Coordinates of C-alpha atoms in Angstrom, one line a residue:
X1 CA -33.0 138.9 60.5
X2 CA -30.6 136.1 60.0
X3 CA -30.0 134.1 56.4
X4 CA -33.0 132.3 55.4
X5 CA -30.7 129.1 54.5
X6 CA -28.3 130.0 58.2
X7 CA -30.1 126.8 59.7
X8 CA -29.3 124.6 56.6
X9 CA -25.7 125.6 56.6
X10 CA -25.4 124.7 60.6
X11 CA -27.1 121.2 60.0
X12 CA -25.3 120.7 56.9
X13 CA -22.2 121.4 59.5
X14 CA -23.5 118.6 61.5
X15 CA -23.6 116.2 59.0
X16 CA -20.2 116.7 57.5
X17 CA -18.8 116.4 61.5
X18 CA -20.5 113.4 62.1
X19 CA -19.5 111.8 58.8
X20 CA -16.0 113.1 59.2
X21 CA -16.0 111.4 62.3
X22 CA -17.8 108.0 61.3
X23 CA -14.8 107.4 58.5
X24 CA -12.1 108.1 61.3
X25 CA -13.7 105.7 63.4
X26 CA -13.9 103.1 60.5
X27 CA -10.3 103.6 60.2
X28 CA -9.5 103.0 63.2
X29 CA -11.2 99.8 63.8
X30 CA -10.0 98.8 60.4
X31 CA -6.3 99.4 61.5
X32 CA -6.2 98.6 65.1
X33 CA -4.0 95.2 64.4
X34 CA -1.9 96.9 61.9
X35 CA 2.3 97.7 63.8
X36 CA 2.8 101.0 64.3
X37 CA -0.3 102.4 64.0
X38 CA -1.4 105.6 66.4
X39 CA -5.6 106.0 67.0
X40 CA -6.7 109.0 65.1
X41 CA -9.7 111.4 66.1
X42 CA -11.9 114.3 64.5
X43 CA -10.8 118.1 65.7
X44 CA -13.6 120.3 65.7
X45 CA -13.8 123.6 66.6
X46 CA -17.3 125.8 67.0
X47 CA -18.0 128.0 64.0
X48 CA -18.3 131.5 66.0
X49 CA -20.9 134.6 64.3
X50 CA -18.9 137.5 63.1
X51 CA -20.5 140.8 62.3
X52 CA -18.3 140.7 58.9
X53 CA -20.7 137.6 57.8
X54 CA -23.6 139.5 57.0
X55 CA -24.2 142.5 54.6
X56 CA -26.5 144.2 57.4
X57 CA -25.6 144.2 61.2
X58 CA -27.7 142.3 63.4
X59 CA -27.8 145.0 66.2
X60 CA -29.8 142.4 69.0
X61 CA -28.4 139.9 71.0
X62 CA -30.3 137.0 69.8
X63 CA -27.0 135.8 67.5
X64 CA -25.5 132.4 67.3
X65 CA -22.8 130.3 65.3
X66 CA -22.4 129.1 62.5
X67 CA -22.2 125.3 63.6
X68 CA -18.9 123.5 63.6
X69 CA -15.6 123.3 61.9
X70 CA -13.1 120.4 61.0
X71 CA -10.4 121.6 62.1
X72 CA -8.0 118.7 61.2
X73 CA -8.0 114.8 62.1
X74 CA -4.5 114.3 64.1
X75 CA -3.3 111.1 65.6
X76 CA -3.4 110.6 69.5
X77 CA 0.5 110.5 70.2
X78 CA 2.8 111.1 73.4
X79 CA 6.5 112.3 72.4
X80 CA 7.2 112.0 75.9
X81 CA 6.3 108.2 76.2
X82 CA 7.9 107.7 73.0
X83 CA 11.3 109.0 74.2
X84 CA 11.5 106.6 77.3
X85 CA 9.9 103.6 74.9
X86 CA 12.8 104.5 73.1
X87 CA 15.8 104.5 75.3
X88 CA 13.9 101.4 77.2
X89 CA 14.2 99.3 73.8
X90 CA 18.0 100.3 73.5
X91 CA 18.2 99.3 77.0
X92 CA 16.7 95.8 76.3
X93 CA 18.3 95.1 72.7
X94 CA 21.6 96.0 74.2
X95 CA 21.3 93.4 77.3
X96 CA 19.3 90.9 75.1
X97 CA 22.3 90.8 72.2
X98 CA 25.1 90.9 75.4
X99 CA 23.3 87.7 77.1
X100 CA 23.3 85.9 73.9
X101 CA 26.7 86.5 73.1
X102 CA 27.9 85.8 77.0
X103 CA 25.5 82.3 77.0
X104 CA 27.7 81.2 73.8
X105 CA 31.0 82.1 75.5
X106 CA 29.5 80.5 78.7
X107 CA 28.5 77.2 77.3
X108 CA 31.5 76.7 75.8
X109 CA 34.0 77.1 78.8
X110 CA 31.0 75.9 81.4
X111 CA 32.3 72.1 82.7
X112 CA 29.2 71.5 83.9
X113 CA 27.4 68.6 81.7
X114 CA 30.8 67.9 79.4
X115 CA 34.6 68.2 80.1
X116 CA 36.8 71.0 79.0
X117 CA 40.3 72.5 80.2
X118 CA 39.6 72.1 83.9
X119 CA 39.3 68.4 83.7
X120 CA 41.9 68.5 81.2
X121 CA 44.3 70.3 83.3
X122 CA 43.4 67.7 86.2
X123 CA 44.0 64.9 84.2
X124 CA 47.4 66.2 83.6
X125 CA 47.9 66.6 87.5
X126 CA 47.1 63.2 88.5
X127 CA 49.1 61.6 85.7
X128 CA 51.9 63.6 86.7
X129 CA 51.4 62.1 90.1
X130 CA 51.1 58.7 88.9
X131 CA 54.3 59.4 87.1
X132 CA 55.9 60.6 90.0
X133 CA 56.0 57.3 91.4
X134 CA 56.6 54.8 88.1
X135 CA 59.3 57.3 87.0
X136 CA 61.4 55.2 83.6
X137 CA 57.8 53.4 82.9
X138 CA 57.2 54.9 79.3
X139 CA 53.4 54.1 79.3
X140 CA 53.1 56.4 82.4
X141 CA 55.5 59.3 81.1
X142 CA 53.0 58.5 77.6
X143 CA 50.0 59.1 79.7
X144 CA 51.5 62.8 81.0
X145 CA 52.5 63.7 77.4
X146 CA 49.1 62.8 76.0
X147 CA 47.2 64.3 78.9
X148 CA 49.7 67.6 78.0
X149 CA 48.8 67.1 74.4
X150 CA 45.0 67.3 75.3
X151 CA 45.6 70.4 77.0
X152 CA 46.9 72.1 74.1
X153 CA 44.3 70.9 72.1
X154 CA 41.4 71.9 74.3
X155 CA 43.1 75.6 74.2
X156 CA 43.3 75.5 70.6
X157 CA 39.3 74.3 70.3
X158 CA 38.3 77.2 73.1
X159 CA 40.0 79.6 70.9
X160 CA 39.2 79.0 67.8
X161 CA 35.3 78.7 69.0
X162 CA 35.8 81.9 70.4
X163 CA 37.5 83.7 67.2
X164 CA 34.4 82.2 64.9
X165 CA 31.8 83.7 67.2
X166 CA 33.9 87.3 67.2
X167 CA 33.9 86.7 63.6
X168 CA 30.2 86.4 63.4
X169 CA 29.2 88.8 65.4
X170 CA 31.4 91.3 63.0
X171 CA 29.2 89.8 60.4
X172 CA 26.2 90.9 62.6
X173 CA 27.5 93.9 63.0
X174 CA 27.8 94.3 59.1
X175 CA 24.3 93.6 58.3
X176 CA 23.3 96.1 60.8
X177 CA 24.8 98.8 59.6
X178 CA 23.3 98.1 56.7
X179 CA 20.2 97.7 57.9
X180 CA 20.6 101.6 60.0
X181 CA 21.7 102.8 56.7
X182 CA 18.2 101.3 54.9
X183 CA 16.5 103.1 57.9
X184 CA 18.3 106.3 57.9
X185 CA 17.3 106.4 54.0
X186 CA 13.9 105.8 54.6
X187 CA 13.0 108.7 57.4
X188 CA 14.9 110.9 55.2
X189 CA 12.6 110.2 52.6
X190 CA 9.3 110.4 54.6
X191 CA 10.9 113.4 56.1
X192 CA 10.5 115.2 52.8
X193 CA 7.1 113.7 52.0
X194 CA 5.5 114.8 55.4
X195 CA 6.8 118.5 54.7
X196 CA 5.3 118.0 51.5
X197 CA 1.6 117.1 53.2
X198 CA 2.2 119.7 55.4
X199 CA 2.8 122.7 53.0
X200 CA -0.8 122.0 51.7
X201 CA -2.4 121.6 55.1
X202 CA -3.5 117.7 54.6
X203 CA -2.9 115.6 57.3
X204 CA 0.3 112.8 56.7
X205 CA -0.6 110.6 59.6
X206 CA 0.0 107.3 57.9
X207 CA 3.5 109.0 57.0
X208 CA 4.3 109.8 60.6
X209 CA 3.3 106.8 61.8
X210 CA 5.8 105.1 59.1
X211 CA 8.3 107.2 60.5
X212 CA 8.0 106.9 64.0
X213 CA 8.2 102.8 63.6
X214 CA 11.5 103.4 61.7
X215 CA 12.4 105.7 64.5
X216 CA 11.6 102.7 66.7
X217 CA 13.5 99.9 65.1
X218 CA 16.4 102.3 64.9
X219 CA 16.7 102.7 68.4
X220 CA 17.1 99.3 68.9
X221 CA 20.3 99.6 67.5
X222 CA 21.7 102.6 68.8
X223 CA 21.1 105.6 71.4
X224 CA 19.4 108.4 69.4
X225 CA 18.0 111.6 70.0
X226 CA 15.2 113.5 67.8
X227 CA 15.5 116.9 67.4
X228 CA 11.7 118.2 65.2
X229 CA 12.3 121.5 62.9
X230 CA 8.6 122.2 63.5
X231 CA 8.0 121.6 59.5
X232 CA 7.1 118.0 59.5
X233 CA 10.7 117.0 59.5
X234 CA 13.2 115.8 62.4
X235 CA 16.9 115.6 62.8
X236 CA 18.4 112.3 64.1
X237 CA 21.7 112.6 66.5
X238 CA 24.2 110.2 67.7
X239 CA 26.2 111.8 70.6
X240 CA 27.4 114.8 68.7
X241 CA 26.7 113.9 65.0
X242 CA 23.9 114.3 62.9
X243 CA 23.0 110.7 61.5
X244 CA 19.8 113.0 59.8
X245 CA 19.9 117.1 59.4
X246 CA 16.7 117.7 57.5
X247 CA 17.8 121.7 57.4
X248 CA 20.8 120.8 55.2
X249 CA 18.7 117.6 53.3
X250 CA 22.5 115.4 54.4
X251 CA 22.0 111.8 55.6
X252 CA 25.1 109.9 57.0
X253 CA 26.3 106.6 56.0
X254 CA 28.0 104.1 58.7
X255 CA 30.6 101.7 58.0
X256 CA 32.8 99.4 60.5
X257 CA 36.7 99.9 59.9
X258 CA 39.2 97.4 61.7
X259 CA 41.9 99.0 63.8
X260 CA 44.5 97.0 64.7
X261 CA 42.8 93.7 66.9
X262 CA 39.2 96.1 67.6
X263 CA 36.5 97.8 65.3
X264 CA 35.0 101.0 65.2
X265 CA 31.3 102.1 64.1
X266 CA 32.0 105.8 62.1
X267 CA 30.8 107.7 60.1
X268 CA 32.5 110.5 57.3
X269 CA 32.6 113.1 60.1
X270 CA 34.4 110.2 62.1
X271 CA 34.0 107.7 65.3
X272 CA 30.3 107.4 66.2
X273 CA 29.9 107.6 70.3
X274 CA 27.5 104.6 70.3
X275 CA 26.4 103.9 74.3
X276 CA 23.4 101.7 73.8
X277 CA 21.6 99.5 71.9
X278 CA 22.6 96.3 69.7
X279 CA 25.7 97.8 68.2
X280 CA 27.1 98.7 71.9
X281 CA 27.0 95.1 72.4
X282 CA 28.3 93.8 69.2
X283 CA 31.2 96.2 69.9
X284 CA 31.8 95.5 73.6
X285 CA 31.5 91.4 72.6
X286 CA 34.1 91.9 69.4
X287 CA 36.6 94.6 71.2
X288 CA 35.6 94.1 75.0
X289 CA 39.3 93.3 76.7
X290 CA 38.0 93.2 80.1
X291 CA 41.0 93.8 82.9
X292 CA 43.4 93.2 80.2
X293 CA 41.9 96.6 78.7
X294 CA 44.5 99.7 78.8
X295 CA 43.3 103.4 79.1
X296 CA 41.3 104.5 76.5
X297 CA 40.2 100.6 76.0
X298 CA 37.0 98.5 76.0
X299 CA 37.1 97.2 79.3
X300 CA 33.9 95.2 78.8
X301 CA 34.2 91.2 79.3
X302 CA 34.0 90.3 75.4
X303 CA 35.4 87.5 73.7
X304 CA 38.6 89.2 73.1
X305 CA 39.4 89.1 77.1
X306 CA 38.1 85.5 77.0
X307 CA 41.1 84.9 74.2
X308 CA 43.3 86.8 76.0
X309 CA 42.5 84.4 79.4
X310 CA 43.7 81.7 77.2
X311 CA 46.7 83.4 75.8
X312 CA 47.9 83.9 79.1
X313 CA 47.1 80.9 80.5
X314 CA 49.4 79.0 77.4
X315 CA 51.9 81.4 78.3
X316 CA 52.7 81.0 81.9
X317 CA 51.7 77.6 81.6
X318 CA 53.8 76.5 78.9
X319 CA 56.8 79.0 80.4
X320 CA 56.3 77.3 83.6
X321 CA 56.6 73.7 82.2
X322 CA 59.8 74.2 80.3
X323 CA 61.3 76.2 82.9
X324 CA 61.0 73.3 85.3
X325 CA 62.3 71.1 82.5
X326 CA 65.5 72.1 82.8
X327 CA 67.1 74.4 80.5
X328 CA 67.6 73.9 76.5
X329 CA 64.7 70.6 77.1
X330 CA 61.3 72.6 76.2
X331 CA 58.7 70.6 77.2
X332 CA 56.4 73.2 74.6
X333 CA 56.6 75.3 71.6
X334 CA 54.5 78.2 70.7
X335 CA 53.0 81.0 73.4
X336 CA 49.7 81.5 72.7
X337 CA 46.7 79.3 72.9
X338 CA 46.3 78.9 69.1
X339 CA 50.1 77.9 68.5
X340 CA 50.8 76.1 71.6
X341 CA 51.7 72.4 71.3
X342 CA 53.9 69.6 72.7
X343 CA 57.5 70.1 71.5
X344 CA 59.5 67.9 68.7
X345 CA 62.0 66.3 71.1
X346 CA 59.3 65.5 73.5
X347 CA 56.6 64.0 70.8
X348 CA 59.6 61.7 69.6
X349 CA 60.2 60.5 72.8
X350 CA 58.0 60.6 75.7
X351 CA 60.9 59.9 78.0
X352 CA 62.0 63.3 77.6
X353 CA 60.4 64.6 80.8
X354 CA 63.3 65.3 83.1
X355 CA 62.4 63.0 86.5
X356 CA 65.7 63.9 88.0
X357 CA 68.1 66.9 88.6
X358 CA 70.7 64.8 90.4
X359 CA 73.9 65.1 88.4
X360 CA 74.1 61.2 88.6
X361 CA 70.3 60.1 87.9
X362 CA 68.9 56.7 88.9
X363 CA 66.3 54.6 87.9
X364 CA 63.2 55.5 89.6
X365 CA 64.6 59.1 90.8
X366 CA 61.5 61.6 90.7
X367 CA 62.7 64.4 92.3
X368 CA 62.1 67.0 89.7
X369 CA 58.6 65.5 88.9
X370 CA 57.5 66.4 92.5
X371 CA 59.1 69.4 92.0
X372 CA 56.5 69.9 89.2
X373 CA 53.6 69.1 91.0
X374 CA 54.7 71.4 93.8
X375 CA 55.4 74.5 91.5
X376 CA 52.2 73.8 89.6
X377 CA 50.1 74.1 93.5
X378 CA 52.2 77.3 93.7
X379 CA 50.4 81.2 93.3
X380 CA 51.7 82.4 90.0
X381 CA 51.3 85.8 89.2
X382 CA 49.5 86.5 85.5
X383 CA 49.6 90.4 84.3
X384 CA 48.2 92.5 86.3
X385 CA 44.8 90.6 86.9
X386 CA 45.3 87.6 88.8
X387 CA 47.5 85.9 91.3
X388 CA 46.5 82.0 92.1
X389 CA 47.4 78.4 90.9
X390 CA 47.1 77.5 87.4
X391 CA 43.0 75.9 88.0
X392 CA 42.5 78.7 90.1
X393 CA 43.1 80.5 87.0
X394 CA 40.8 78.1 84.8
X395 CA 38.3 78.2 87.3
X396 CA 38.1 82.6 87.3
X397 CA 37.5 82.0 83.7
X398 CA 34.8 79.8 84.1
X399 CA 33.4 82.4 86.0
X400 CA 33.8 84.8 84.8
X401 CA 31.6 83.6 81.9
X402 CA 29.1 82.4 84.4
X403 CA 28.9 85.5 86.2
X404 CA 28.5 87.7 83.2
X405 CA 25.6 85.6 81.4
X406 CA 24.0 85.7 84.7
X407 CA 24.1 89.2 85.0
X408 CA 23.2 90.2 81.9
X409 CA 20.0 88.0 82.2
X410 CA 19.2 89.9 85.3
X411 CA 19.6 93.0 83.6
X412 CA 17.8 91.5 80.3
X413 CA 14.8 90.5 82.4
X414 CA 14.7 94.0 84.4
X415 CA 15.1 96.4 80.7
X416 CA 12.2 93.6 79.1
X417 CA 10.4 94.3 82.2
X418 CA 10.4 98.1 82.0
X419 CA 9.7 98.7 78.2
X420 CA 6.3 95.9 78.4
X421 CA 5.6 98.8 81.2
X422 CA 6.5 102.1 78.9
X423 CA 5.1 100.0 75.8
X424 CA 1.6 99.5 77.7
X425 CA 1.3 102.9 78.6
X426 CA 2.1 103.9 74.9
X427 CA -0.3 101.6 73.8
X428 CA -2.9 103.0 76.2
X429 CA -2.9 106.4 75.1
X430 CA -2.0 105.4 70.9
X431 CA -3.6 102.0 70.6
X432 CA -7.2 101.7 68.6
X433 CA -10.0 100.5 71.6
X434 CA -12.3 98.5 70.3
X435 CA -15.1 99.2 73.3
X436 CA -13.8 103.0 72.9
X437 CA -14.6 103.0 69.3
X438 CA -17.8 101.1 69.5
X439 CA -19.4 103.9 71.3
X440 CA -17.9 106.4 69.0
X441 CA -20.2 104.5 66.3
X442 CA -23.4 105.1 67.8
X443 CA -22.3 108.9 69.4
X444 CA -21.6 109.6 65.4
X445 CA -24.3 107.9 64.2
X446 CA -26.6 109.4 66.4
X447 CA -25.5 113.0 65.7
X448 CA -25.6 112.4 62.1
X449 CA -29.2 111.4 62.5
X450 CA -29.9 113.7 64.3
X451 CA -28.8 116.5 62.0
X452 CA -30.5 114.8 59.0
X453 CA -33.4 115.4 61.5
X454 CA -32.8 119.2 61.8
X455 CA -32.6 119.6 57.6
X456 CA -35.8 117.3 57.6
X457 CA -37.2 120.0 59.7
X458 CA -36.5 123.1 58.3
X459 CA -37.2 121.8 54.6
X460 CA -40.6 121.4 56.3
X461 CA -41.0 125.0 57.1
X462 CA -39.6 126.3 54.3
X463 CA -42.0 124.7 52.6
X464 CA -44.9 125.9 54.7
X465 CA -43.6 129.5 53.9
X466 CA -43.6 128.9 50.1
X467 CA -46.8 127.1 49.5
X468 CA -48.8 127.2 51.9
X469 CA -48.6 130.5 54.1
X470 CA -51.0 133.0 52.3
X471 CA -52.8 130.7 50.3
X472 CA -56.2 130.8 52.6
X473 CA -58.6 132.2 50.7
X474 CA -57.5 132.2 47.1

């Protein structure tokens, strides 16, 4: 014969499922709007008979359970859509910093609304033309010299635009390392309060759910892989280095050291292999040299190949010029586009321009002059990378800019398109439903009724057995 209170303990069972599963359901609608949350449900498990139970064997067949067990509540997760959300948002975070970077370098060569070195350079073209045929006029040989002047002016502007948008992205790149470090801190610490929960069986799902945002914002940065110990804690990697090892309780700091003109993300155990995410792009803007890159080089179109377009542009530009100019007569001092500028002798006099190589010159001689303008509609070779006239040249590195903002808005608008897919799918199997939890309501609410039913019941009998069975005839 079974236990006398066997009923009241399955019923009782009930009741504590249904409740258990009420306040999980309140929970979840209560945190549905809150970031980073993952929808949590009741485990339950059937409470099977064992012969061990009861102090006499029941030898029939007429056994059953003991109700139900709560097993644990556990949060509705999928690692495997977590990965690709992941390494979708250090897809996106990478192309999204590139294309603001690129739009800044763009706008600021781009000739399209405003005038810049191209219209510059032309200016210089035609008034070297005009010059060509009022040769001993000084307001015409002024107009060439001021239209040079503007030239080196408009090289100096580009660059020094361009070094105080490399120097703020190394600020940028500062504060986020800062910020990976704040992170890195932070999962180390859950790590060790999670393995805490866990060594006394409770459930740390608000922990993990901490975690796993911080695991989220920190891929935005970089490309990181999770490694889980199977005790509540997880390693973090970086290529080959450990960022987090949980089994030896070491976290890594990152810092940014200069080397030579380019800067490197490491860490004590040295260079960090960063491929993706914000800081691949803040490193391929501050130390990308494009086709100016040697082996072993970034070879990404950053502003450093954009400086060096303008270095070597002032170069062969200015070499060109005073080569033309006849020998010991520099028509320009300085070889780079920051410390180019119109030379003493030819600021003091704007005569100085040599119009003829005849060795008796003539009023109104211009033979050199044309011998400018046809050198100047001459291929020059610059480097390795390009063969063409001088706007030819001024024209590539327009773009150039153009072409890269363009393509890394494609490739921004493809990576935001995939991760609003991977992030909806995530969502889909993590995200509180409101309709889905709705009917939870009433299915708990109903059981739990339904069990207070059942104890309703069998207090009734019992109390048929105590007081009133046997009492006919007293």
């Amino acid at each position: 014969m079974r236990s006398s209170f066997l009923g009241f303990e399955i019923a009782k069972s009930g009741l504590q499922s249904a409740q258990a599963g009420l306040d999980v359901t309140g929970q979840n609608i209560a945190k549905m709007n809150a970031k980073g949350y993952s929808r949590q449900t009741v485990e339950q498990s059937t409470d099977y008979y064992a012969t061990n139970n009861y102090k006499y064997a029941l030898l029939n067949e007429n056994k059953i359970g003991h109700g139900v067990t709560l097993d644990r509540i556990t949060q509705i997760r999928d690692q495997f859509l977590d990965t690709r959300y992941r390494e979708a948002f250090a897809d996106y975070s990478r192309y999204s910093k590139a294309l603001s970077i690129m739009t800044s370098v763009s706008n600021l060569v781009d000739e399209t609304l405003r005038d810049g070195l191209g219209a510059a350079y032309e200016e210089f073209i035609i008034n070297l033309q005009t010059f060509s045929m009022n040769t001993g006029d000084i307001d015409y040989s002024g107009l060439v010299r001021s239209s040079a002047q503007k030239i080196t002016e408009t090289l100096s502007y580009y660059y020094n635009q361009l070094e105080k948008l490399r120097e703020q992205e190394v600020d940028d790149l500062s504060i986020s390392i800062n910020d990976i470090n704040d992170l890195l801190e932070r999962i180390s610490g859950l790590n060790k309060e999670i393995q805490f929960e866990k060594l006394f069986k409770n459930s740390p799902n608000e922990l993990l759910d901490t975690r796993n945002l911080c695991l989220d914002q920190l891929a935005g940065y970089m490309n990181i892989t999770i490694e889980d110990n199977g005790d509540g804690t997880i390693n973090v990697k970086v290529g080959s280095q450990y960022l987090i090892d949980a089994r030896s309780d070491t976290v890594q700091k990152l810092s940014y050291e200069e080397i030579g003109d380019t800067y490197a993300v490491k860490t004590e155990s040295g260079e960090l292999e960063i491929a993706n995410g914000s800081l691949k792009a803040s490193l391929d803007a501050i130390n990308g040299k494009g086709d100016f890159a040697a082996s072993g080089e970034n070879d990404a179109k950053g502003i450093l190949y954009f400086q060096m377009l303008l270095d070597a542009f002032a170069l062969n530009f200015a070499t060109k010029m005073n080569e033309l100019n006849g020998a010991d007569k520099p028509l320009f001092q300085g070889t780079t586009a920051l410390t180019i500028e119109i030379s003493d002798a030819w600021l003091k006099d704007a005569n100085y321009i040599t119009t003829t190589n005849n060795a008796e010159p003539k009023d109104g001689q211009n033979d050199n002059i044309l011998r400018m303008l046809a050198e100047l509609n001459k291929d020059v070779s610059i480097g390795d990378i390009f063969i063409g006239t001088f706007d030819e040249f001024i024209l590539k590195m327009i773009l150039d800019a153009g072409s890269e903002e363009s393509y890394m808005n494609d490739l921004t608008q493809s990576s935001d398109a995939i991760l609003t897919s991977i992030d909806n799918q995530r969502e889909a199997a993590k995200g509180v439903s409101l309709n889905e939890e709705t009917v939870n309501i009433l299915k708990y609410q109903r059981a739990f009724e339904a069990s207070s039913r059942i104890l309703t019941a069998l207090d009734e009998m019992l109390d048929t057995i105590i007081n009133r069975m046997g009492a006919v005839g007293r």
